């Protein structure tokens, strides 16, 4: 007698366990463990430790962060965790190679291999500058700052939010060091006048020397060279200017943009390979106001939407378009100060902003602790999703049932 027919399992592989990848994985886990036994979810990440990218500027000054384990965050969800580095993706064969040894087959792929600091953009930066791409990078910089023993110059290249937060943190924790912030635009250039003035006043109070209109053309062992020939002495250099993504997507034959990000349709599916969903910094996601830029506040919702869309498609339903609008730009200025610029959906500044202790509370309690959100995701009803927005959890309807 023949054995009863068993439905073949649908394999979903999530590459990357950052903010977006974990959001996708935990949403899938919440809806497959009990409701979809025919769906198997695997998460691949190079390290077991979850990287709190939004707090790496703190780790870079020797402050201890919570030890968050990806396997522990996924424990009890039925999700398989594979530790290893993705070395190749074959989009036509639907396979992923890990550490050049293990080959994983997928029916659906969630591509969440985010960006890193683009230290290759300027000669010498890769060899002589620190980056904040992971906890280990931050710890190496913290050790270097400690060994300067309060005597030296630290140059932070990049006047964006990561550069501002890092410069402020270093100046506060190491007040005897000379901290120089180099950027083409002024710090907080996209903020309203009040928020920008508070940010600049905080940097002045901390002793950070700001150089606007500074274009770095080379990083040397003991200095940074600017366009025009000027040389800025540096005992340590932190590179925060620009990001780049993994070349794996392009090598796999996925359609990518000029920055190597996967070009996706309205449902976050690759325009060339619809069984591949790209989320977070790895995706070129078009909205009415343009292409989204990489932030945690945008990355987590893309992961949620991808997960719910996968289950909609498996249920024979049409995918829904992803819609996202920015809400805020929180910036820490050391441990006792911050500024939060509230924004319109296109990320342009509103008149409303928070400064000082109120902004510190807002940033630390709302935007800098995503792991409780992942825990909540694994216990959600199937009728929607939640993520932090403006101090509360906002429900997003995308019924996957």
Short mmCIF file of C-alpha atoms in Angstrom, two decimals:
data_model
loop_
_atom_site.label_atom_id
_atom_site.label_comp_id
_atom_site.label_asym_id
_atom_site.label_seq_id
_atom_site.Cartn_x
_atom_site.Cartn_y
_atom_site.Cartn_z
CA UNK A 1 0.00 0.00 0.00
CA UNK A 2 1.38 3.43 -0.96
CA UNK A 3 2.20 5.91 1.80
CA UNK A 4 -0.17 8.87 2.07
CA UNK A 5 0.84 11.83 -0.09
CA UNK A 6 2.70 14.48 1.89
CA UNK A 7 2.80 18.11 0.78
CA UNK A 8 6.32 19.17 -0.15
CA UNK A 9 7.82 21.82 2.14
CA UNK A 10 8.47 25.31 0.81
CA UNK A 11 11.95 26.46 1.82
CA UNK A 12 12.46 30.13 2.66
CA UNK A 13 16.07 31.18 3.20
CA UNK A 14 16.86 34.55 4.81
CA UNK A 15 20.35 35.87 4.11
CA UNK A 16 21.49 38.26 6.82
CA UNK A 17 20.34 38.69 10.42
CA UNK A 18 20.44 42.46 10.72
CA UNK A 19 17.43 44.61 11.48
CA UNK A 20 15.62 43.84 8.21
CA UNK A 21 16.55 40.16 8.03
CA UNK A 22 15.52 39.49 11.62
CA UNK A 23 12.23 41.31 11.08
CA UNK A 24 11.50 39.05 8.10
CA UNK A 25 12.57 35.90 9.93
CA UNK A 26 10.54 36.56 13.08
CA UNK A 27 7.44 37.49 11.12
CA UNK A 28 7.71 34.30 9.10
CA UNK A 29 8.29 32.30 12.29
CA UNK A 30 5.18 33.77 13.90
CA UNK A 31 2.99 32.59 11.07
CA UNK A 32 4.54 29.27 10.06
CA UNK A 33 5.28 27.44 13.31
CA UNK A 34 1.64 26.61 14.02
CA UNK A 35 -0.22 27.58 10.87
CA UNK A 36 2.06 26.51 8.00
CA UNK A 37 3.87 23.28 8.73
CA UNK A 38 4.69 23.09 5.01
CA UNK A 39 7.00 26.13 5.23
CA UNK A 40 10.59 25.81 6.50
CA UNK A 41 12.59 28.93 7.37
CA UNK A 42 16.39 29.12 7.52
CA UNK A 43 18.43 32.16 8.56
CA UNK A 44 22.07 32.47 7.45
CA UNK A 45 24.41 34.93 9.15
CA UNK A 46 28.16 35.23 9.47
CA UNK A 47 28.05 35.61 13.26
CA UNK A 48 25.80 34.43 16.05
CA UNK A 49 25.87 37.82 17.71
CA UNK A 50 23.19 40.31 16.68
CA UNK A 51 24.82 43.61 15.77
CA UNK A 52 23.16 46.70 17.20
CA UNK A 53 24.41 49.02 14.51
CA UNK A 54 22.66 52.00 16.08
CA UNK A 55 24.78 51.60 19.23
CA UNK A 56 28.18 50.87 17.71
CA UNK A 57 29.38 54.42 18.35
CA UNK A 58 28.95 53.60 22.05
CA UNK A 59 30.90 50.35 21.78
CA UNK A 60 33.64 52.29 20.00
CA UNK A 61 34.29 54.21 23.22
CA UNK A 62 34.44 51.12 25.42
CA UNK A 63 30.83 51.02 26.57
CA UNK A 64 29.40 47.54 26.91
CA UNK A 65 26.40 46.58 24.80
CA UNK A 66 23.92 43.82 25.48
CA UNK A 67 25.11 40.40 24.29
CA UNK A 68 22.34 39.50 21.86
CA UNK A 69 22.44 36.08 20.24
CA UNK A 70 20.64 35.49 16.94
CA UNK A 71 20.04 31.77 17.74
CA UNK A 72 18.57 32.75 21.11
CA UNK A 73 16.33 35.36 19.52
CA UNK A 74 15.07 32.64 17.16
CA UNK A 75 14.85 29.95 19.84
CA UNK A 76 11.49 28.25 19.99
CA UNK A 77 10.30 29.63 16.66
CA UNK A 78 11.10 26.55 14.59
CA UNK A 79 13.54 28.57 12.49
CA UNK A 80 16.86 26.96 11.55
CA UNK A 81 19.98 29.06 12.05
CA UNK A 82 23.10 28.51 9.92
CA UNK A 83 26.26 30.31 10.94
CA UNK A 84 28.48 31.07 7.98
CA UNK A 85 29.38 33.62 5.31
CA UNK A 86 27.43 33.63 2.08
CA UNK A 87 29.99 33.18 -0.70
CA UNK A 88 27.71 32.74 -3.73
CA UNK A 89 24.08 32.88 -4.80
CA UNK A 90 22.86 31.07 -7.92
CA UNK A 91 19.58 32.76 -8.72
CA UNK A 92 18.78 30.43 -11.62
CA UNK A 93 19.47 27.23 -9.69
CA UNK A 94 17.95 28.76 -6.51
CA UNK A 95 20.87 27.81 -4.33
CA UNK A 96 23.07 29.60 -1.80
CA UNK A 97 26.64 28.58 -1.02
CA UNK A 98 27.85 29.15 2.55
CA UNK A 99 31.58 29.22 3.39
CA UNK A 100 32.22 27.63 -0.03
CA UNK A 101 31.08 24.30 1.44
CA UNK A 102 27.43 24.11 2.43
CA UNK A 103 24.83 24.47 -0.34
CA UNK A 104 21.29 25.47 0.64
CA UNK A 105 18.37 25.16 -1.74
CA UNK A 106 15.56 27.68 -1.58
CA UNK A 107 12.14 28.16 -3.08
CA UNK A 108 11.98 31.74 -1.83
CA UNK A 109 14.97 33.89 -0.87
CA UNK A 110 14.97 36.96 1.37
CA UNK A 111 18.12 38.89 0.49
CA UNK A 112 19.05 41.03 3.52
CA UNK A 113 22.82 41.39 3.21
CA UNK A 114 23.04 45.05 4.21
CA UNK A 115 25.64 47.70 3.54
CA UNK A 116 29.03 48.48 5.07
CA UNK A 117 31.14 51.63 5.21
CA UNK A 118 32.56 52.43 1.80
CA UNK A 119 36.19 52.60 2.85
CA UNK A 120 37.22 51.62 -0.67
CA UNK A 121 36.03 54.97 -2.00
CA UNK A 122 39.23 56.80 -1.00
CA UNK A 123 42.83 55.51 -1.26
CA UNK A 124 44.24 54.41 2.07
CA UNK A 125 40.97 54.31 3.99
CA UNK A 126 40.77 50.51 3.99
CA UNK A 127 44.32 50.25 5.32
CA UNK A 128 44.50 53.12 7.77
CA UNK A 129 40.95 53.97 8.90
CA UNK A 130 38.59 52.31 11.36
CA UNK A 131 34.97 51.53 10.48
CA UNK A 132 31.86 50.67 12.48
CA UNK A 133 30.53 47.71 10.53
CA UNK A 134 30.29 45.37 13.50
CA UNK A 135 30.97 44.89 17.19
CA UNK A 136 34.51 43.70 16.56
CA UNK A 137 35.31 46.85 14.54
CA UNK A 138 33.96 48.99 17.37
CA UNK A 139 36.03 47.13 19.95
CA UNK A 140 39.21 47.59 17.89
CA UNK A 141 38.59 51.34 17.73
CA UNK A 142 37.83 51.46 21.47
CA UNK A 143 41.19 49.80 22.17
CA UNK A 144 42.97 52.29 19.91
CA UNK A 145 41.35 55.27 21.64
CA UNK A 146 42.24 53.89 25.06
CA UNK A 147 45.89 53.45 24.01
CA UNK A 148 46.11 57.09 22.94
CA UNK A 149 45.92 57.78 26.68
CA UNK A 150 44.29 61.17 26.29
CA UNK A 151 46.87 62.61 23.92
CA UNK A 152 46.18 62.76 20.22
CA UNK A 153 43.84 63.71 17.40
CA UNK A 154 40.91 61.62 16.20
CA UNK A 155 39.55 62.47 12.77
CA UNK A 156 36.02 61.36 11.91
CA UNK A 157 35.44 61.37 8.15
CA UNK A 158 31.82 61.93 7.23
CA UNK A 159 29.42 64.56 8.53
CA UNK A 160 26.32 62.36 8.38
CA UNK A 161 24.47 60.99 11.39
CA UNK A 162 26.95 58.18 12.11
CA UNK A 163 29.83 60.63 11.98
CA UNK A 164 28.08 63.12 14.26
CA UNK A 165 27.11 60.50 16.83
CA UNK A 166 30.60 58.99 16.81
CA UNK A 167 32.38 62.33 17.12
CA UNK A 168 30.16 63.38 20.03
CA UNK A 169 30.57 60.07 21.83
CA UNK A 170 34.36 60.05 21.46
CA UNK A 171 34.65 63.66 22.59
CA UNK A 172 32.51 63.03 25.66
CA UNK A 173 34.25 59.83 26.72
CA UNK A 174 37.76 61.08 25.89
CA UNK A 175 37.66 64.82 26.62
CA UNK A 176 41.43 65.23 26.39
CA UNK A 177 41.51 64.01 22.79
CA UNK A 178 41.21 66.45 19.91
CA UNK A 179 38.22 65.32 17.82
CA UNK A 180 37.85 66.67 14.28
CA UNK A 181 34.69 66.06 12.21
CA UNK A 182 35.21 66.37 8.45
CA UNK A 183 32.26 66.55 6.06
CA UNK A 184 31.25 68.07 2.77
CA UNK A 185 28.00 69.36 4.27
CA UNK A 186 27.53 70.79 7.73
CA UNK A 187 26.30 68.50 10.55
CA UNK A 188 22.51 68.34 10.62
CA UNK A 189 22.21 70.00 7.22
CA UNK A 190 18.86 68.29 6.57
CA UNK A 191 17.34 69.40 9.91
CA UNK A 192 15.28 72.49 10.67
CA UNK A 193 17.16 75.54 12.02
CA UNK A 194 16.35 74.87 15.69
CA UNK A 195 17.43 71.22 15.59
CA UNK A 196 20.54 72.06 13.59
CA UNK A 197 21.51 74.83 16.00
CA UNK A 198 21.13 72.49 18.99
CA UNK A 199 23.29 69.87 17.29
CA UNK A 200 26.04 72.35 16.47
CA UNK A 201 25.94 73.82 19.99
CA UNK A 202 26.34 70.33 21.46
CA UNK A 203 29.37 69.60 19.28
CA UNK A 204 30.88 72.94 20.29
CA UNK A 205 30.25 72.20 23.96
CA UNK A 206 31.99 68.83 23.60
CA UNK A 207 34.97 70.43 21.89
CA UNK A 208 34.46 68.80 18.48
CA UNK A 209 36.15 70.81 15.72
CA UNK A 210 33.83 70.80 12.70
CA UNK A 211 35.26 71.29 9.21
CA UNK A 212 32.55 71.86 6.59
CA UNK A 213 33.25 71.57 2.88
CA UNK A 214 36.07 69.12 3.55
CA UNK A 215 36.60 66.47 0.88
CA UNK A 216 38.93 63.65 1.92
CA UNK A 217 41.02 62.35 -0.99
CA UNK A 218 43.50 60.10 0.84
CA UNK A 219 44.06 58.51 4.24
CA UNK A 220 47.66 58.09 5.33
CA UNK A 221 49.15 56.34 8.40
CA UNK A 222 49.28 59.58 10.41
CA UNK A 223 47.09 62.06 8.54
CA UNK A 224 44.16 62.71 6.26
CA UNK A 225 44.68 64.56 2.97
CA UNK A 226 42.00 66.93 1.73
CA UNK A 227 41.23 68.17 -1.76
CA UNK A 228 43.44 71.19 -2.34
CA UNK A 229 46.44 69.63 -0.68
CA UNK A 230 45.80 70.35 3.00
CA UNK A 231 46.85 67.63 5.44
CA UNK A 232 45.06 67.05 8.76
CA UNK A 233 47.15 65.18 11.38
CA UNK A 234 45.44 62.11 12.77
CA UNK A 235 46.40 59.55 15.38
CA UNK A 236 43.21 57.62 14.62
CA UNK A 237 40.77 57.90 11.72
CA UNK A 238 37.14 56.74 11.71
CA UNK A 239 35.56 56.36 8.27
CA UNK A 240 31.77 56.91 8.17
CA UNK A 241 31.40 58.48 4.73
CA UNK A 242 29.16 56.50 2.38
CA UNK A 243 28.16 52.85 2.22
CA UNK A 244 28.49 50.01 -0.22
CA UNK A 245 26.61 46.72 -0.57
CA UNK A 246 27.77 43.18 -1.24
CA UNK A 247 28.57 42.35 -4.88
CA UNK A 248 26.85 38.97 -4.48
CA UNK A 249 23.53 40.18 -5.89
CA UNK A 250 25.09 41.41 -9.11
CA UNK A 251 27.21 38.26 -9.40
CA UNK A 252 24.07 36.17 -8.99
CA UNK A 253 22.52 37.80 -12.04
CA UNK A 254 19.92 39.82 -10.14
CA UNK A 255 19.07 43.19 -11.62
CA UNK A 256 20.86 45.84 -9.52
CA UNK A 257 21.14 49.62 -9.58
CA UNK A 258 24.31 51.67 -9.97
CA UNK A 259 25.14 51.06 -6.29
CA UNK A 260 24.67 47.29 -6.51
CA UNK A 261 21.34 47.23 -4.67
CA UNK A 262 18.69 44.77 -5.85
CA UNK A 263 16.03 46.54 -7.90
CA UNK A 264 12.62 45.46 -6.62
CA UNK A 265 9.00 45.87 -7.64
CA UNK A 266 6.26 47.36 -5.47
CA UNK A 267 6.04 44.14 -3.42
CA UNK A 268 9.85 44.07 -2.76
CA UNK A 269 10.46 41.23 -5.23
CA UNK A 270 13.46 41.28 -7.55
CA UNK A 271 12.35 42.58 -10.94
CA UNK A 272 14.42 39.86 -12.63
CA UNK A 273 13.81 36.98 -10.19
CA UNK A 274 10.44 37.35 -8.40
CA UNK A 275 11.18 34.46 -6.02
CA UNK A 276 13.85 36.72 -4.46
CA UNK A 277 12.78 39.44 -2.03
CA UNK A 278 15.30 42.17 -1.17
CA UNK A 279 14.97 44.19 2.02
CA UNK A 280 16.80 46.85 4.01
CA UNK A 281 20.00 48.43 2.71
CA UNK A 282 20.38 45.70 0.06
CA UNK A 283 17.31 46.86 -1.89
CA UNK A 284 16.63 49.80 -4.19
CA UNK A 285 13.06 50.53 -3.12
CA UNK A 286 11.18 53.24 -5.00
CA UNK A 287 8.49 55.27 -3.31
CA UNK A 288 6.60 58.33 -4.49
CA UNK A 289 9.33 60.61 -3.10
CA UNK A 290 12.23 58.64 -4.59
CA UNK A 291 14.45 55.70 -3.62
CA UNK A 292 14.58 54.92 0.11
CA UNK A 293 17.86 55.40 1.94
CA UNK A 294 19.12 52.92 4.51
CA UNK A 295 17.87 53.33 8.06
CA UNK A 296 16.60 51.01 10.77
CA UNK A 297 13.21 52.70 10.72
CA UNK A 298 12.85 51.75 7.07
CA UNK A 299 14.69 48.43 7.17
CA UNK A 300 12.51 46.65 9.70
CA UNK A 301 9.23 47.43 7.87
CA UNK A 302 10.67 46.08 4.61
CA UNK A 303 11.46 42.80 6.36
CA UNK A 304 7.97 42.62 7.81
CA UNK A 305 6.34 43.35 4.48
CA UNK A 306 8.42 40.77 2.64
CA UNK A 307 7.48 38.07 5.16
CA UNK A 308 3.77 38.81 4.94
CA UNK A 309 3.89 39.00 1.16
CA UNK A 310 5.60 35.61 0.92
CA UNK A 311 2.77 34.06 2.88
CA UNK A 312 0.13 35.87 0.82
CA UNK A 313 1.63 34.49 -2.38
CA UNK A 314 1.84 30.98 -0.93
CA UNK A 315 -1.84 31.26 -0.05
CA UNK A 316 -2.65 32.11 -3.66
CA UNK A 317 -3.34 35.77 -2.99
CA UNK A 318 -2.03 38.84 -4.77
CA UNK A 319 0.83 40.74 -3.13
CA UNK A 320 0.23 44.24 -1.85
CA UNK A 321 2.54 47.17 -2.58
CA UNK A 322 4.97 48.37 0.07
CA UNK A 323 4.33 51.90 1.28
CA UNK A 324 6.64 53.71 3.67
CA UNK A 325 7.09 57.23 4.93
CA UNK A 326 9.86 58.47 7.22
CA UNK A 327 8.86 59.72 10.65
CA UNK A 328 11.93 60.97 12.50
CA UNK A 329 15.71 61.41 12.58
CA UNK A 330 17.06 60.71 16.09
CA UNK A 331 20.68 61.65 16.81
CA UNK A 332 22.52 61.04 20.08
CA UNK A 333 25.04 63.67 21.20
CA UNK A 334 26.79 61.75 23.94
CA UNK A 335 24.93 60.10 26.80
CA UNK A 336 23.23 63.22 28.17
CA UNK A 337 22.06 65.00 25.05
CA UNK A 338 20.32 64.28 21.75
CA UNK A 339 18.15 65.80 19.07
CA UNK A 340 15.15 64.21 17.35
CA UNK A 341 14.01 65.82 14.11
CA UNK A 342 10.49 64.78 13.13
CA UNK A 343 10.04 64.51 9.40
CA UNK A 344 7.51 64.37 6.62
CA UNK A 345 7.16 61.03 4.80
CA UNK A 346 9.77 62.13 2.24
CA UNK A 347 12.27 62.73 5.09
CA UNK A 348 12.12 66.52 4.83
CA UNK A 349 12.12 68.23 8.25
CA UNK A 350 8.99 69.31 10.08
CA UNK A 351 8.97 72.21 12.51
CA UNK A 352 8.68 69.80 15.45
CA UNK A 353 11.84 68.53 17.12
CA UNK A 354 12.98 67.33 20.54
CA UNK A 355 16.24 68.32 22.19
CA UNK A 356 18.10 67.56 25.41
CA UNK A 357 16.86 64.99 27.92
CA UNK A 358 13.49 64.52 26.21
CA UNK A 359 15.31 63.58 23.01
CA UNK A 360 17.63 61.23 24.92
CA UNK A 361 14.65 59.39 26.40
CA UNK A 362 12.92 59.19 23.04
CA UNK A 363 15.91 57.80 21.20
CA UNK A 364 16.97 55.31 23.84
CA UNK A 365 13.51 53.90 24.54
CA UNK A 366 11.96 53.98 21.09
CA UNK A 367 14.61 53.51 18.44
CA UNK A 368 17.66 51.87 19.99
CA UNK A 369 16.29 48.57 21.28
CA UNK A 370 14.76 46.49 18.47
CA UNK A 371 15.13 43.03 19.99
CA UNK A 372 11.96 43.26 22.15
CA UNK A 373 10.17 43.99 18.89
CA UNK A 374 11.43 40.71 17.41
CA UNK A 375 10.10 38.89 20.45
CA UNK A 376 6.70 40.52 20.04
CA UNK A 377 6.66 39.64 16.35
CA UNK A 378 6.85 35.92 17.07
CA UNK A 379 3.66 36.19 19.15
CA UNK A 380 1.53 38.34 16.83
CA UNK A 381 -1.86 37.44 15.36
CA UNK A 382 -1.82 36.70 11.65
CA UNK A 383 -3.83 39.77 10.72
CA UNK A 384 -1.10 42.39 10.79
CA UNK A 385 2.30 43.54 11.87
CA UNK A 386 3.72 46.08 14.25
CA UNK A 387 6.88 48.12 14.41
CA UNK A 388 7.97 51.13 16.46
CA UNK A 389 6.80 54.47 15.16
CA UNK A 390 6.87 57.65 17.14
CA UNK A 391 6.84 56.00 20.56
CA UNK A 392 4.10 53.51 19.83
CA UNK A 393 3.56 50.36 17.80
CA UNK A 394 1.69 50.97 14.57
CA UNK A 395 -0.35 48.19 13.00
CA UNK A 396 0.16 47.61 9.30
CA UNK A 397 -2.52 45.59 7.60
CA UNK A 398 -1.26 42.95 5.19
CA UNK A 399 -3.41 39.95 6.03
CA UNK A 400 -1.45 36.80 5.16
CA UNK A 401 -4.19 34.33 5.96
#
